[in-house]
PDB file of C-alpha atoms (C1' of nucleotides) in Angstrom:
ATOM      1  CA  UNK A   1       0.000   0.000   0.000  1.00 84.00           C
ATOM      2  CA  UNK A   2       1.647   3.356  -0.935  1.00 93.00           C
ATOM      3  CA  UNK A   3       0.062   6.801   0.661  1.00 95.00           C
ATOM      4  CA  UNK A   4      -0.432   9.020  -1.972  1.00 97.00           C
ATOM      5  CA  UNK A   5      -1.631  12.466  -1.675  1.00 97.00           C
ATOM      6  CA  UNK A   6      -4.893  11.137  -3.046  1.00 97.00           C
ATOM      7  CA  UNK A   7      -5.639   8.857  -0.138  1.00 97.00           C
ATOM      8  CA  UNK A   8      -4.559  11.120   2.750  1.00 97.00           C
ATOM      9  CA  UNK A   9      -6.693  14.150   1.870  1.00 98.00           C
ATOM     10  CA  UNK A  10      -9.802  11.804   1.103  1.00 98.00           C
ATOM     11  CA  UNK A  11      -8.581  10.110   4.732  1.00 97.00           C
ATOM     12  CA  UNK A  12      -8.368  13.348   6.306  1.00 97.00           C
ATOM     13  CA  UNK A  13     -11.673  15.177   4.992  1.00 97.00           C
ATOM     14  CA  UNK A  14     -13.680  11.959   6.237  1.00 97.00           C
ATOM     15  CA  UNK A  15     -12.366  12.674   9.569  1.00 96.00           C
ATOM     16  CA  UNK A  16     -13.215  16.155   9.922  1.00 95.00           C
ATOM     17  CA  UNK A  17     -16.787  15.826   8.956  1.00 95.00           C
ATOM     18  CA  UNK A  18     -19.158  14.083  10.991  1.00 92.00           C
ATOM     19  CA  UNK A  19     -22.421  13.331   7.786  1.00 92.00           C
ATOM     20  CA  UNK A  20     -21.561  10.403   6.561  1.00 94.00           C
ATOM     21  CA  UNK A  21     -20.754  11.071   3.072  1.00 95.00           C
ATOM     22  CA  UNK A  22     -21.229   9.519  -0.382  1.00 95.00           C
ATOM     23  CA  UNK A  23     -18.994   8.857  -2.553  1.00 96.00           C
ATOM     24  CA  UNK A  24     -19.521  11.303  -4.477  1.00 96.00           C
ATOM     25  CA  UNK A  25     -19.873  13.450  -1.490  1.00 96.00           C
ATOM     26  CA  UNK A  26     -16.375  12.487  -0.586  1.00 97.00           C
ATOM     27  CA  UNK A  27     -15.550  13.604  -3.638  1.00 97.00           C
ATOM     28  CA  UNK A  28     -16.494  17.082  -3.539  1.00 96.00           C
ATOM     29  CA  UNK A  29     -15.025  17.737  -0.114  1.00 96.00           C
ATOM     30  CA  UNK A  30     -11.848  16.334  -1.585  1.00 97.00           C
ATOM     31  CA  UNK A  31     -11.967  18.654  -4.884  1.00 96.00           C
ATOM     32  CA  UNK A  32     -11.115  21.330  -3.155  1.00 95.00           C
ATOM     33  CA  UNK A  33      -8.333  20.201  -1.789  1.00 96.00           C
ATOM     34  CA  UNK A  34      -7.247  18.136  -5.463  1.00 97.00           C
ATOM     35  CA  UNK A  35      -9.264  19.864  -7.870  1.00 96.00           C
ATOM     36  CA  UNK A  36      -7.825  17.119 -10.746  1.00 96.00           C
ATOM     37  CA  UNK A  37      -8.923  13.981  -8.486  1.00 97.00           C
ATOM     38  CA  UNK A  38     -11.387  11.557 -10.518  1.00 97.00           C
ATOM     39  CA  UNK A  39     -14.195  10.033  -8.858  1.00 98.00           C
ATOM     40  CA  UNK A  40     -12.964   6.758 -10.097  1.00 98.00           C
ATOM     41  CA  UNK A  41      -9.818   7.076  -7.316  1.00 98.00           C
ATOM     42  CA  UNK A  42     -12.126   8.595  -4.282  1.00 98.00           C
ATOM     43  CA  UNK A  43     -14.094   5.207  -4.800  1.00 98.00           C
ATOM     44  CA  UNK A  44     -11.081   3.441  -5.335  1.00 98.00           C
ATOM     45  CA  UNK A  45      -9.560   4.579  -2.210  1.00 98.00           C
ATOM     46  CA  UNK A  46     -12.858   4.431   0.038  1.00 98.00           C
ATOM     47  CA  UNK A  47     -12.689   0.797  -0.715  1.00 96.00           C
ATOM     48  CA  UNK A  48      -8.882   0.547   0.330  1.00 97.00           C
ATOM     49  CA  UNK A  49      -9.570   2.448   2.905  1.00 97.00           C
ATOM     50  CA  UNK A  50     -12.021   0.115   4.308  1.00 96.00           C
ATOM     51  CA  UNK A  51     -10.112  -3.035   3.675  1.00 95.00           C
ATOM     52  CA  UNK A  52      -7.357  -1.543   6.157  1.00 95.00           C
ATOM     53  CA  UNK A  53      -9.492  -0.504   8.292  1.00 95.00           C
ATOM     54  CA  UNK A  54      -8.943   3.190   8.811  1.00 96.00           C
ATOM     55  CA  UNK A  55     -12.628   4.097   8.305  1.00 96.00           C
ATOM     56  CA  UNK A  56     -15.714   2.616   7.734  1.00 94.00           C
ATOM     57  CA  UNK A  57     -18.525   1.424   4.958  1.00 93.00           C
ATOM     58  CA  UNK A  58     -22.330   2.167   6.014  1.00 90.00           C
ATOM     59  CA  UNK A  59     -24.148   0.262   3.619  1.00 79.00           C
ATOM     60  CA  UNK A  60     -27.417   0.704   5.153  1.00 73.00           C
ATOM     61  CA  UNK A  61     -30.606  -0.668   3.217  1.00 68.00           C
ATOM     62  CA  UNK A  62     -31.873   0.814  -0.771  1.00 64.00           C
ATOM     63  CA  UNK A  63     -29.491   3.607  -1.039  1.00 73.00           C
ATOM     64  CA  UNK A  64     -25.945   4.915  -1.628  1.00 86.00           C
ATOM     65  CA  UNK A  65     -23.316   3.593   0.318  1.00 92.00           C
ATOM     66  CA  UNK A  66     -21.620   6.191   3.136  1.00 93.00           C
ATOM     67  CA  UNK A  67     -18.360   5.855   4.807  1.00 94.00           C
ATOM     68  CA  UNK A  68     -17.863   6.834   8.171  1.00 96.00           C
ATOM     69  CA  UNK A  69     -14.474   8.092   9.252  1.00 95.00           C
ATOM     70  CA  UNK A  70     -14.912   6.329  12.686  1.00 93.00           C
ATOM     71  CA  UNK A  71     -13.942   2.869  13.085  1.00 92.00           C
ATOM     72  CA  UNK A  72     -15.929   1.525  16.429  1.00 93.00           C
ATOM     73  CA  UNK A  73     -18.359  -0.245  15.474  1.00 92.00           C
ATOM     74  CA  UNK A  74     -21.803   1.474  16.002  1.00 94.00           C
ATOM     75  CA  UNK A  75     -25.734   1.950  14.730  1.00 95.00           C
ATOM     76  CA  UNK A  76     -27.088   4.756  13.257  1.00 94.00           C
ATOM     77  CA  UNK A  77     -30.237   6.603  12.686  1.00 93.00           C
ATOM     78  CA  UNK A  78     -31.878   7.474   8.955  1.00 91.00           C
ATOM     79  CA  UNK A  79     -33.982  10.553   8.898  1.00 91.00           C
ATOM     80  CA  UNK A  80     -36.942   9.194   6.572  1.00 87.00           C
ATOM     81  CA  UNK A  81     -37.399  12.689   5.074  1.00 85.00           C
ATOM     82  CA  UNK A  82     -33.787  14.174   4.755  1.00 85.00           C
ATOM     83  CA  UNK A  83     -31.825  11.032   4.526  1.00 83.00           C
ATOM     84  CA  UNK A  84     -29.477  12.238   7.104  1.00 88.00           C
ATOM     85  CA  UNK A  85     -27.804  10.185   8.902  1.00 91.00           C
ATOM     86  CA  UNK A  86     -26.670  10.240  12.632  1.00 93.00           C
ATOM     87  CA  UNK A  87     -24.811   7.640  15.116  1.00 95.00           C
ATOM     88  CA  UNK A  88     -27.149   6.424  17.954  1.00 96.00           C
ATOM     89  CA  UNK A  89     -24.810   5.783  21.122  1.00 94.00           C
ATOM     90  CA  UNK A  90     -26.386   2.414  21.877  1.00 96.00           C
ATOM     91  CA  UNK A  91     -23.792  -0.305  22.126  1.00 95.00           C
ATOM     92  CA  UNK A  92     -23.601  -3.087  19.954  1.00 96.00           C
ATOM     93  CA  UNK A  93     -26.077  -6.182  20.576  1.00 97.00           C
ATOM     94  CA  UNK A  94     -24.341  -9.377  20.353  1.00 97.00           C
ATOM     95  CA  UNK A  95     -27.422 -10.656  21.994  1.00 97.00           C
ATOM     96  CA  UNK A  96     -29.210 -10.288  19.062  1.00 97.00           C
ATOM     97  CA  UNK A  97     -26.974 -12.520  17.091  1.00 97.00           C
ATOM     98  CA  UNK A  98     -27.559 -15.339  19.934  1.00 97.00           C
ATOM     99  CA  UNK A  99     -30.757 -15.109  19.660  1.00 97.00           C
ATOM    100  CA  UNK A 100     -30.892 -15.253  15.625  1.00 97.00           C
ATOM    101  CA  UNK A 101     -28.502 -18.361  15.761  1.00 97.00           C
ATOM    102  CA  UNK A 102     -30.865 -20.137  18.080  1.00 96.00           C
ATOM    103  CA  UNK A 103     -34.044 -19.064  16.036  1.00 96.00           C
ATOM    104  CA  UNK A 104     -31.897 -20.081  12.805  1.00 96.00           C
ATOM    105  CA  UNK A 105     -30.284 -23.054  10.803  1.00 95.00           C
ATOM    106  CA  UNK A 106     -27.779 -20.564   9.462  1.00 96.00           C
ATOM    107  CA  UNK A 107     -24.441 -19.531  11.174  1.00 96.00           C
ATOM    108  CA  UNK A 108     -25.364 -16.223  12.186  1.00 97.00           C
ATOM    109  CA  UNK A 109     -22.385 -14.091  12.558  1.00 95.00           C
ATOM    110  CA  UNK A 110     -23.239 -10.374  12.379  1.00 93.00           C
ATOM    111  CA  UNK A 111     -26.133  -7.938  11.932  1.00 94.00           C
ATOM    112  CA  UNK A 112     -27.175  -4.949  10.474  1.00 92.00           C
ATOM    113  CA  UNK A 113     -29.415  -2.458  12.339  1.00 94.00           C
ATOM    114  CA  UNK A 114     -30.396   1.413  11.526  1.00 93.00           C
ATOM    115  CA  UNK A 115     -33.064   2.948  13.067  1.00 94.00           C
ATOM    116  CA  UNK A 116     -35.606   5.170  11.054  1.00 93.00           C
ATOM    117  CA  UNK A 117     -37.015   7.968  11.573  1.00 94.00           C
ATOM    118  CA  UNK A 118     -37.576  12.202  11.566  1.00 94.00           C
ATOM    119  CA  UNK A 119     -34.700  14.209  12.539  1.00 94.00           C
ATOM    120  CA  UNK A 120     -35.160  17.286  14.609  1.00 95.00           C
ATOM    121  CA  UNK A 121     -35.501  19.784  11.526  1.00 93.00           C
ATOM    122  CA  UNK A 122     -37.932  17.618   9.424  1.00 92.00           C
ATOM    123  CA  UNK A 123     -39.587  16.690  12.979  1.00 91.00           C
ATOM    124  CA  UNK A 124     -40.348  20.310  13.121  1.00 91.00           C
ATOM    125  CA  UNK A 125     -41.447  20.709   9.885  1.00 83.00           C
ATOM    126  CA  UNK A 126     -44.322  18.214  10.198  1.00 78.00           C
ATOM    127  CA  UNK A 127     -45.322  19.463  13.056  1.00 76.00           C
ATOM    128  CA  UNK A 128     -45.701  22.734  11.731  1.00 69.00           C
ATOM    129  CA  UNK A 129     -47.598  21.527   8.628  1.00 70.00           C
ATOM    130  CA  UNK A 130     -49.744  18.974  10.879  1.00 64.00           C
ATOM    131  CA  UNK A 131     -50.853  21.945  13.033  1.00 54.00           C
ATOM    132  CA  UNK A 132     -51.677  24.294   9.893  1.00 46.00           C
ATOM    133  CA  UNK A 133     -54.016  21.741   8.246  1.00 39.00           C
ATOM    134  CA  UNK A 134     -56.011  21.740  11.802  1.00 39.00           C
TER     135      UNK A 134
ATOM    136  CA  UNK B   1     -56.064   0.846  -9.453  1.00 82.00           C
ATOM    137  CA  UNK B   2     -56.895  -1.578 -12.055  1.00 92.00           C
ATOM    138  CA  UNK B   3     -56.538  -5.373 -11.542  1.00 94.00           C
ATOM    139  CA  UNK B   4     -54.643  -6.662 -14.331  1.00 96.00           C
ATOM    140  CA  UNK B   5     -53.412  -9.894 -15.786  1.00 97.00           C
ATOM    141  CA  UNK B   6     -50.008  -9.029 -15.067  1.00 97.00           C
ATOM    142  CA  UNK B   7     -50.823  -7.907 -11.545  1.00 97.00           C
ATOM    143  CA  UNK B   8     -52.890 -10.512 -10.513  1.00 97.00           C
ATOM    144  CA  UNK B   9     -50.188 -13.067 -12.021  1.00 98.00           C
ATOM    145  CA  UNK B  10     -47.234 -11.201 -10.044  1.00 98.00           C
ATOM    146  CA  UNK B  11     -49.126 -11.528  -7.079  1.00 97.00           C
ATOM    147  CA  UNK B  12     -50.027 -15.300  -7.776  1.00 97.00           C
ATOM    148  CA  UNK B  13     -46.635 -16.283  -8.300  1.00 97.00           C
ATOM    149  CA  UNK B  14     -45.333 -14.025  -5.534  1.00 97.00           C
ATOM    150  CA  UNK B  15     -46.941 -15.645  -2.944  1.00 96.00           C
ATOM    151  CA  UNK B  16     -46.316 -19.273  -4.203  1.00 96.00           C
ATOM    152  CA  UNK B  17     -42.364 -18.977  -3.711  1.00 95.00           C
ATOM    153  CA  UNK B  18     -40.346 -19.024  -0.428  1.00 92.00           C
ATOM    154  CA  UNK B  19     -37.228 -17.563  -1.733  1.00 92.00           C
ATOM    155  CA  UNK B  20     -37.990 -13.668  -1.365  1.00 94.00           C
ATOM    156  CA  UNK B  21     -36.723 -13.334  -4.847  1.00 95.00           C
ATOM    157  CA  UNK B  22     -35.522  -9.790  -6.666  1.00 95.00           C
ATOM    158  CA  UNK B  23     -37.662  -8.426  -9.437  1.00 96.00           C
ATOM    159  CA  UNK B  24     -35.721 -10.381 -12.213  1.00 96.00           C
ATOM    160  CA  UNK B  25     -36.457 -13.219 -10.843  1.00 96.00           C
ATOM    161  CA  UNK B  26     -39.995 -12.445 -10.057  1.00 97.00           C
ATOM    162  CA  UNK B  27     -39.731 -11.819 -13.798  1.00 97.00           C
ATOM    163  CA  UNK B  28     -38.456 -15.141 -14.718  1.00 96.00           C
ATOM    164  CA  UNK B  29     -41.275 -16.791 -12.528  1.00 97.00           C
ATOM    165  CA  UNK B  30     -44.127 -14.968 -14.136  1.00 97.00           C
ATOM    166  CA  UNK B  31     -42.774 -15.200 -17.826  1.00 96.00           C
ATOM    167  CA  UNK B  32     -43.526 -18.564 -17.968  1.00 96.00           C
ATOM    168  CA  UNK B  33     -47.496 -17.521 -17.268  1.00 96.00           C
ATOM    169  CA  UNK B  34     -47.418 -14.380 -19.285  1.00 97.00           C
ATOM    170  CA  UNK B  35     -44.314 -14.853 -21.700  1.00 96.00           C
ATOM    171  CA  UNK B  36     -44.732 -11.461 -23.409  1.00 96.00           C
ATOM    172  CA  UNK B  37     -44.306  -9.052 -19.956  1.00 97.00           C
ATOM    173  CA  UNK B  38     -41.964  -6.948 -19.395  1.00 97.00           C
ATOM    174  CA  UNK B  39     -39.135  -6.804 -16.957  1.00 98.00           C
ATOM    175  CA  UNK B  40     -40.043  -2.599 -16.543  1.00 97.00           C
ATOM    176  CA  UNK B  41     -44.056  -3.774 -15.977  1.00 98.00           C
ATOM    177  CA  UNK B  42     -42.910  -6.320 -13.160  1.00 98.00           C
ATOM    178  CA  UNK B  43     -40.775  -3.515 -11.467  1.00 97.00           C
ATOM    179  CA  UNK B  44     -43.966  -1.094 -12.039  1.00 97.00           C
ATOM    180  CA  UNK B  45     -45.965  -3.788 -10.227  1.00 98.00           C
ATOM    181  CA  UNK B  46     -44.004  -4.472  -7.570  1.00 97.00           C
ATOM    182  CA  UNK B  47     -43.731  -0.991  -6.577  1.00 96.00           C
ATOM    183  CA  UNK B  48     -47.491  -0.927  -6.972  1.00 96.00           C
ATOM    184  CA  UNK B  49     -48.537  -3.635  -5.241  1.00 97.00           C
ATOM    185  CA  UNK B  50     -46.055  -2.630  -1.752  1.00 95.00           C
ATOM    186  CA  UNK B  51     -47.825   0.518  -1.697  1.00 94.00           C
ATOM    187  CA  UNK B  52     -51.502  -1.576  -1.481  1.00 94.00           C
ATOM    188  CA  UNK B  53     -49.011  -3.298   1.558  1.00 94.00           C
ATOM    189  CA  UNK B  54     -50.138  -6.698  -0.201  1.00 96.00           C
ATOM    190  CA  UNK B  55     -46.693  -7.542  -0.634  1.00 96.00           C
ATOM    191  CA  UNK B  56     -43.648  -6.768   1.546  1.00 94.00           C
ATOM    192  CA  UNK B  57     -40.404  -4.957  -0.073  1.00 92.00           C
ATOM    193  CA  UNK B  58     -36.698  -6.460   1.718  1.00 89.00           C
ATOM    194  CA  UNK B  59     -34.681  -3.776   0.805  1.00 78.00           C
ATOM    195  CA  UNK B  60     -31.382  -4.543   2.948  1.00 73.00           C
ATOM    196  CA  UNK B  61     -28.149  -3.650   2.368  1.00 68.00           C
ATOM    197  CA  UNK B  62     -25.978  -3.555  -0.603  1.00 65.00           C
ATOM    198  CA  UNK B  63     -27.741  -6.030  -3.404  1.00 74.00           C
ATOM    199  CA  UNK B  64     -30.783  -5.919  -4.653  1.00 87.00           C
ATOM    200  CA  UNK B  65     -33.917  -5.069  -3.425  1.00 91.00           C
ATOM    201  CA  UNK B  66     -35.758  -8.606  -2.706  1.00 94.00           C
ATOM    202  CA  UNK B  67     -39.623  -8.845  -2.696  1.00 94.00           C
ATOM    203  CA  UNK B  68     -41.656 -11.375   0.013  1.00 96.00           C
ATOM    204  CA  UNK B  69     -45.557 -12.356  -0.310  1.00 95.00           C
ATOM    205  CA  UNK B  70     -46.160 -12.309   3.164  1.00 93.00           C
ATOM    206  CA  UNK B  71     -46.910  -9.124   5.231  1.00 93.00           C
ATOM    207  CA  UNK B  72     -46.248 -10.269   7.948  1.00 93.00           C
ATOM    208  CA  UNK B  73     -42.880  -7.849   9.687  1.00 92.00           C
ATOM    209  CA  UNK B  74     -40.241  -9.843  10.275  1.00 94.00           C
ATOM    210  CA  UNK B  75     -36.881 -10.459  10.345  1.00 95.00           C
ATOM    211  CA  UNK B  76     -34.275 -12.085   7.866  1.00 94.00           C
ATOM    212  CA  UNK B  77     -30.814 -13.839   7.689  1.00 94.00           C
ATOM    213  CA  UNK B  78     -28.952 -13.444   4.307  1.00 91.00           C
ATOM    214  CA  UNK B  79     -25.867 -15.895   3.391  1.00 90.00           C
ATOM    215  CA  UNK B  80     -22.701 -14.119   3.008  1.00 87.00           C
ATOM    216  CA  UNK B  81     -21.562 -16.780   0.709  1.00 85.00           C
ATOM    217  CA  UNK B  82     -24.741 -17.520  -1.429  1.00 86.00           C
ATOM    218  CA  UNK B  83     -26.688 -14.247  -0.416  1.00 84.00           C
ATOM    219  CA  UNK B  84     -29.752 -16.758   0.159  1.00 88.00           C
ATOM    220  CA  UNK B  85     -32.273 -15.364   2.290  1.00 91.00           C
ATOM    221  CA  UNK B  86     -34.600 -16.703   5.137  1.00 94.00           C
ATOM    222  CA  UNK B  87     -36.840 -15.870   7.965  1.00 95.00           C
ATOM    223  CA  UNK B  88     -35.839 -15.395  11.106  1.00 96.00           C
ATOM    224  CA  UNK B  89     -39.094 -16.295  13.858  1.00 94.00           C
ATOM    225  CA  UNK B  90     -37.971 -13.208  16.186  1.00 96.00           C
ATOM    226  CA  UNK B  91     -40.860 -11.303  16.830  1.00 95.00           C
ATOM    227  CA  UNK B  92     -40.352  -7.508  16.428  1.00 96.00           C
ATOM    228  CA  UNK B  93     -38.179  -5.784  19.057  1.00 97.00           C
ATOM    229  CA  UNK B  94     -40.188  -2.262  19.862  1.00 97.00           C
ATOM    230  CA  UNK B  95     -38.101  -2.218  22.457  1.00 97.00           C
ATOM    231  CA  UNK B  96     -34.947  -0.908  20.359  1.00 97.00           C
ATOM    232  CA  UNK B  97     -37.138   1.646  18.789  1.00 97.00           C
ATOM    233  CA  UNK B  98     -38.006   3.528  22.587  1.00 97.00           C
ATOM    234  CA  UNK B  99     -34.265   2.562  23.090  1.00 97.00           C
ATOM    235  CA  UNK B 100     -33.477   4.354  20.089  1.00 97.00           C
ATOM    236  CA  UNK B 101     -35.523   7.291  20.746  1.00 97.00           C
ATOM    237  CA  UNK B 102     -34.024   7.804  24.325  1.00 96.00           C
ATOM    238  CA  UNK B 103     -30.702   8.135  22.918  1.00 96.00           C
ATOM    239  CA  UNK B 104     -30.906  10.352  20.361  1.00 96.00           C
ATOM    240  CA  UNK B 105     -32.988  13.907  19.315  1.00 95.00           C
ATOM    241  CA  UNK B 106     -34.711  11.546  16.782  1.00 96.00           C
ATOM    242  CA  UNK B 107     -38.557  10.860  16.467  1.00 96.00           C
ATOM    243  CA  UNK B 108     -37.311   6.931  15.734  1.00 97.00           C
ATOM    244  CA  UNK B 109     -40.341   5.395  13.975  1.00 95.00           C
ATOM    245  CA  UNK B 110     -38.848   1.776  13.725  1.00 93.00           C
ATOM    246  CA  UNK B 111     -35.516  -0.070  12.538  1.00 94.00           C
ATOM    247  CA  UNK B 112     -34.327  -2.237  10.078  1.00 92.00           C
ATOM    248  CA  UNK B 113     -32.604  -5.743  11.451  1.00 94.00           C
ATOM    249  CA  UNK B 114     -30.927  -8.069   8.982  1.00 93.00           C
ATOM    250  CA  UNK B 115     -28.628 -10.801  10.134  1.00 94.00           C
ATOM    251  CA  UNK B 116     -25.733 -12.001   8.213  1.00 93.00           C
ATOM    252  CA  UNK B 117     -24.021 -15.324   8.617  1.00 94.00           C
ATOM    253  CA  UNK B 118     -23.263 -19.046   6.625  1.00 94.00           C
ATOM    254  CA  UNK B 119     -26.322 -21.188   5.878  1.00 94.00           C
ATOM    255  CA  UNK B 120     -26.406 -24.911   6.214  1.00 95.00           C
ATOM    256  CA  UNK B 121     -25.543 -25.426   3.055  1.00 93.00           C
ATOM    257  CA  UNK B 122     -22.125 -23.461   3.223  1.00 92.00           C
ATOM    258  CA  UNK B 123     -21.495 -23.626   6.381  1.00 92.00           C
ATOM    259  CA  UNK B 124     -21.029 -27.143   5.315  1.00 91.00           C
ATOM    260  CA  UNK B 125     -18.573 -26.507   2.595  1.00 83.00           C
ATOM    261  CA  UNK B 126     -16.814 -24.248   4.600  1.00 78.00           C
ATOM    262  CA  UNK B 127     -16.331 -26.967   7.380  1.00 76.00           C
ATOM    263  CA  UNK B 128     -15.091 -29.328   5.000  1.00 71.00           C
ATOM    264  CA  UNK B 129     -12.679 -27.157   2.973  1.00 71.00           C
ATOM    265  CA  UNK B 130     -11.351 -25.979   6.265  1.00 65.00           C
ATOM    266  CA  UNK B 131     -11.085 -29.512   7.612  1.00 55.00           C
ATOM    267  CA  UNK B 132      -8.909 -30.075   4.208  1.00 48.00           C
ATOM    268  CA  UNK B 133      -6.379 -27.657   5.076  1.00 41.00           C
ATOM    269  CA  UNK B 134      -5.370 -29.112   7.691  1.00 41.00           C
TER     270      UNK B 134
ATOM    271  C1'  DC C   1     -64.890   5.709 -23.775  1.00 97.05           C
ATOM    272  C1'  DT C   2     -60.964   7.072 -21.059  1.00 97.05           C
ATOM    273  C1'  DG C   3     -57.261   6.980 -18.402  1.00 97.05           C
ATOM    274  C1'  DC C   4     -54.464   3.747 -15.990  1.00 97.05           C
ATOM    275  C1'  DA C   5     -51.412   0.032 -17.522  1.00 97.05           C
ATOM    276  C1'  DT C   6     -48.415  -2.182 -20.771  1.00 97.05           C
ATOM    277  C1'  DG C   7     -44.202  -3.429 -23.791  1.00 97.05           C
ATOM    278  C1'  DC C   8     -40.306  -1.655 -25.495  1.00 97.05           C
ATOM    279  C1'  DA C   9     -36.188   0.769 -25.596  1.00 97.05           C
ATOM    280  C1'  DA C  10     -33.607   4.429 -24.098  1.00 97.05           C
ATOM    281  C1'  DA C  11     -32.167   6.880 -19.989  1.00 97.05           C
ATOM    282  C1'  DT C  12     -30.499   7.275 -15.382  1.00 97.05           C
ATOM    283  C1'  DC C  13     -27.935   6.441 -11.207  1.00 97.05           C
ATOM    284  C1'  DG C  14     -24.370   4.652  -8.518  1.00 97.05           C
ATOM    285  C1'  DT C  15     -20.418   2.165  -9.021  1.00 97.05           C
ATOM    286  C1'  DT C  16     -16.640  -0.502 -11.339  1.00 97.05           C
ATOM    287  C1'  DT C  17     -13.138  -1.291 -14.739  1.00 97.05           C
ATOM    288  C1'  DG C  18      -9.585  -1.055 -18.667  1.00 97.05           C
ATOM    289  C1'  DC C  19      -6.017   1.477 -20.084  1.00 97.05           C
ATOM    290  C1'  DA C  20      -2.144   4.495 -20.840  1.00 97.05           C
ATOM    291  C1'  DG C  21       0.483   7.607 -18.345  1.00 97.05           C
ATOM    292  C1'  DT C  22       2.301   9.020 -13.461  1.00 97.05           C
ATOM    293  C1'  DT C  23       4.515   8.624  -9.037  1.00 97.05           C
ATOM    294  C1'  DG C  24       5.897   7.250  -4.340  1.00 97.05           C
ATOM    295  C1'  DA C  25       8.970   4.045  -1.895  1.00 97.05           C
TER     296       DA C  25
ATOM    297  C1'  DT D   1      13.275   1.381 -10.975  1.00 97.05           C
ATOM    298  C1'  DC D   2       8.639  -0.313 -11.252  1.00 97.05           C
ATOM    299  C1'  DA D   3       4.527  -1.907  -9.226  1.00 97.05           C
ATOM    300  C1'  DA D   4       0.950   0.546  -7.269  1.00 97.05           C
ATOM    301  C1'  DC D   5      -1.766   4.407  -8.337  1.00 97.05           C
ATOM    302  C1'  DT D   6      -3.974   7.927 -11.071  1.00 97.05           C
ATOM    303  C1'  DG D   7      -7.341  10.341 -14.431  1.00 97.05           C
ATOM    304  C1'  DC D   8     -10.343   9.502 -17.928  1.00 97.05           C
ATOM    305  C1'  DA D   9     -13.924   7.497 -20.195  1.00 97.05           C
ATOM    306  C1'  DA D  10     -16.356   3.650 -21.287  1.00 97.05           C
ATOM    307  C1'  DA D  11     -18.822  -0.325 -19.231  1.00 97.05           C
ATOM    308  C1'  DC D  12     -21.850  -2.135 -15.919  1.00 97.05           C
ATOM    309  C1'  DG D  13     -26.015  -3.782 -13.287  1.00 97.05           C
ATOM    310  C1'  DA D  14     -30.162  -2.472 -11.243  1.00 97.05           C
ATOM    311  C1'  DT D  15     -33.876   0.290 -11.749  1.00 97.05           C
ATOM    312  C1'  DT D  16     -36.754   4.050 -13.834  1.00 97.05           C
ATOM    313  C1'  DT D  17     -38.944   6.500 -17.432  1.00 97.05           C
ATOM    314  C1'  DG D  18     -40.992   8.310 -22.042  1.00 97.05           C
ATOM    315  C1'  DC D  19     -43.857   7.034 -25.381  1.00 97.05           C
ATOM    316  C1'  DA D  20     -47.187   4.918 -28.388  1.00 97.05           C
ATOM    317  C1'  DT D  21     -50.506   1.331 -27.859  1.00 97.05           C
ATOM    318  C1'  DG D  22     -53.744  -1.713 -25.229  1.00 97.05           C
ATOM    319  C1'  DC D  23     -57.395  -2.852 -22.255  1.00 97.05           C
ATOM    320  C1'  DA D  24     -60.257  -2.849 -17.641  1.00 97.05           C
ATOM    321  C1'  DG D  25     -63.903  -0.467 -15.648  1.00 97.05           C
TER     322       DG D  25
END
DNA sequence: CTGCATGCAAATCGTTTGCAGTTGA
DNA sequence: TCAACTGCAAACGATTTGCATGCAG
């Protein structure tokens, strides 16, 4: 593995931003940094990144994959209006998989959980329009 | 909404099969029904007929979205080797929903809980190529 | 009769890949 | 040096959409 310039700015931007970017999210953080960078390399190095473990692949149900530059382990919440997406501080339930092994035939090694719902600011929102058809 | 052939045979077929297949497959079932439908008036139906709620959408992470006849919430384990899917008979956990909710400034509405692991079948292969090694 | 539904093909979206040139160790 | 890496553009797989035609109510 060879650390290009490439690799540590799209390493670096990841870490300063806390939303969970796309791709090509991660992309346009990193263009202004490297305006010449392709999106071909940002995915390129998301994946590599990943594989070494230095940050982390969200691919959470239907949509776009988002990378994470945390590595603990952790759930998160999916605003059903805005897409954003948000870490819930609940730890990890290993229970769960227990419980799924028992219930199943299959060697049940993982899961995947996200929680759904409104965030604050589209929470608001419907509130807002709720009351106003009253 | 208009009850078609190509509905009513979708939704037939749908709930004959275990497999929670994806809409080409759904596709491949019903073609042999209706040979002259389209893959685009399958999708269209699919869509259609998860609004009504008589069918159930799997959209978990990654792949392909993967459709179910049954209604019924519920929970499912998906190979990592063979991306087979099956039912999991855990009833619904509310109970990480109010968790959820508690621990973070979202109105959390419900979750999405896929297990990952080996099934039977290569699990088995996996034991025995492993038992080769050595 | 009329508008929702269909078949078809082209379009779109996110992502991956082949290739020729570049660069970090 | 030289394999790993890059930018670019074309390819890809899943899904959606525009359009002219068909058919259920």
């Amino acid at each position: 593995m060879r650390m290009t310039n490439q690799r540590r700015i799209i390493l670096q931007e990841l870490r300063k931003v806390f939303s969970h970017p796309t791709a090509p999210e991660v992309y346009e953080l990193v263009k202004h940094k490297l305006p010449n960078i392709s999106l071909g390399t940002v995915y390129r190095n998301l994946e590599v990144l990943c594989d070494l473990g230095l940050i982390q692949k969200i691919d959470v149900a239907g949509t776009q994959k988002r990378f994470d530059g945390t590595v603990v382990d952790h759930y998160h919440v999916r605003c059903l209006s805005c897409s954003r997406i948000d870490d819930v501080p609940l730890e990890i339930l290993h229970s769960l998989d227990t419980a799924a092994r028992e219930l199943s035939d299959y060697e049940v090694i993982k899961h995947r959980l996200e929680f759904l719902g409104l965030c604050p600011e589209c929470k608001a929102k419907t509130d807002k329009s709720s009351a106003r058809k009253c």
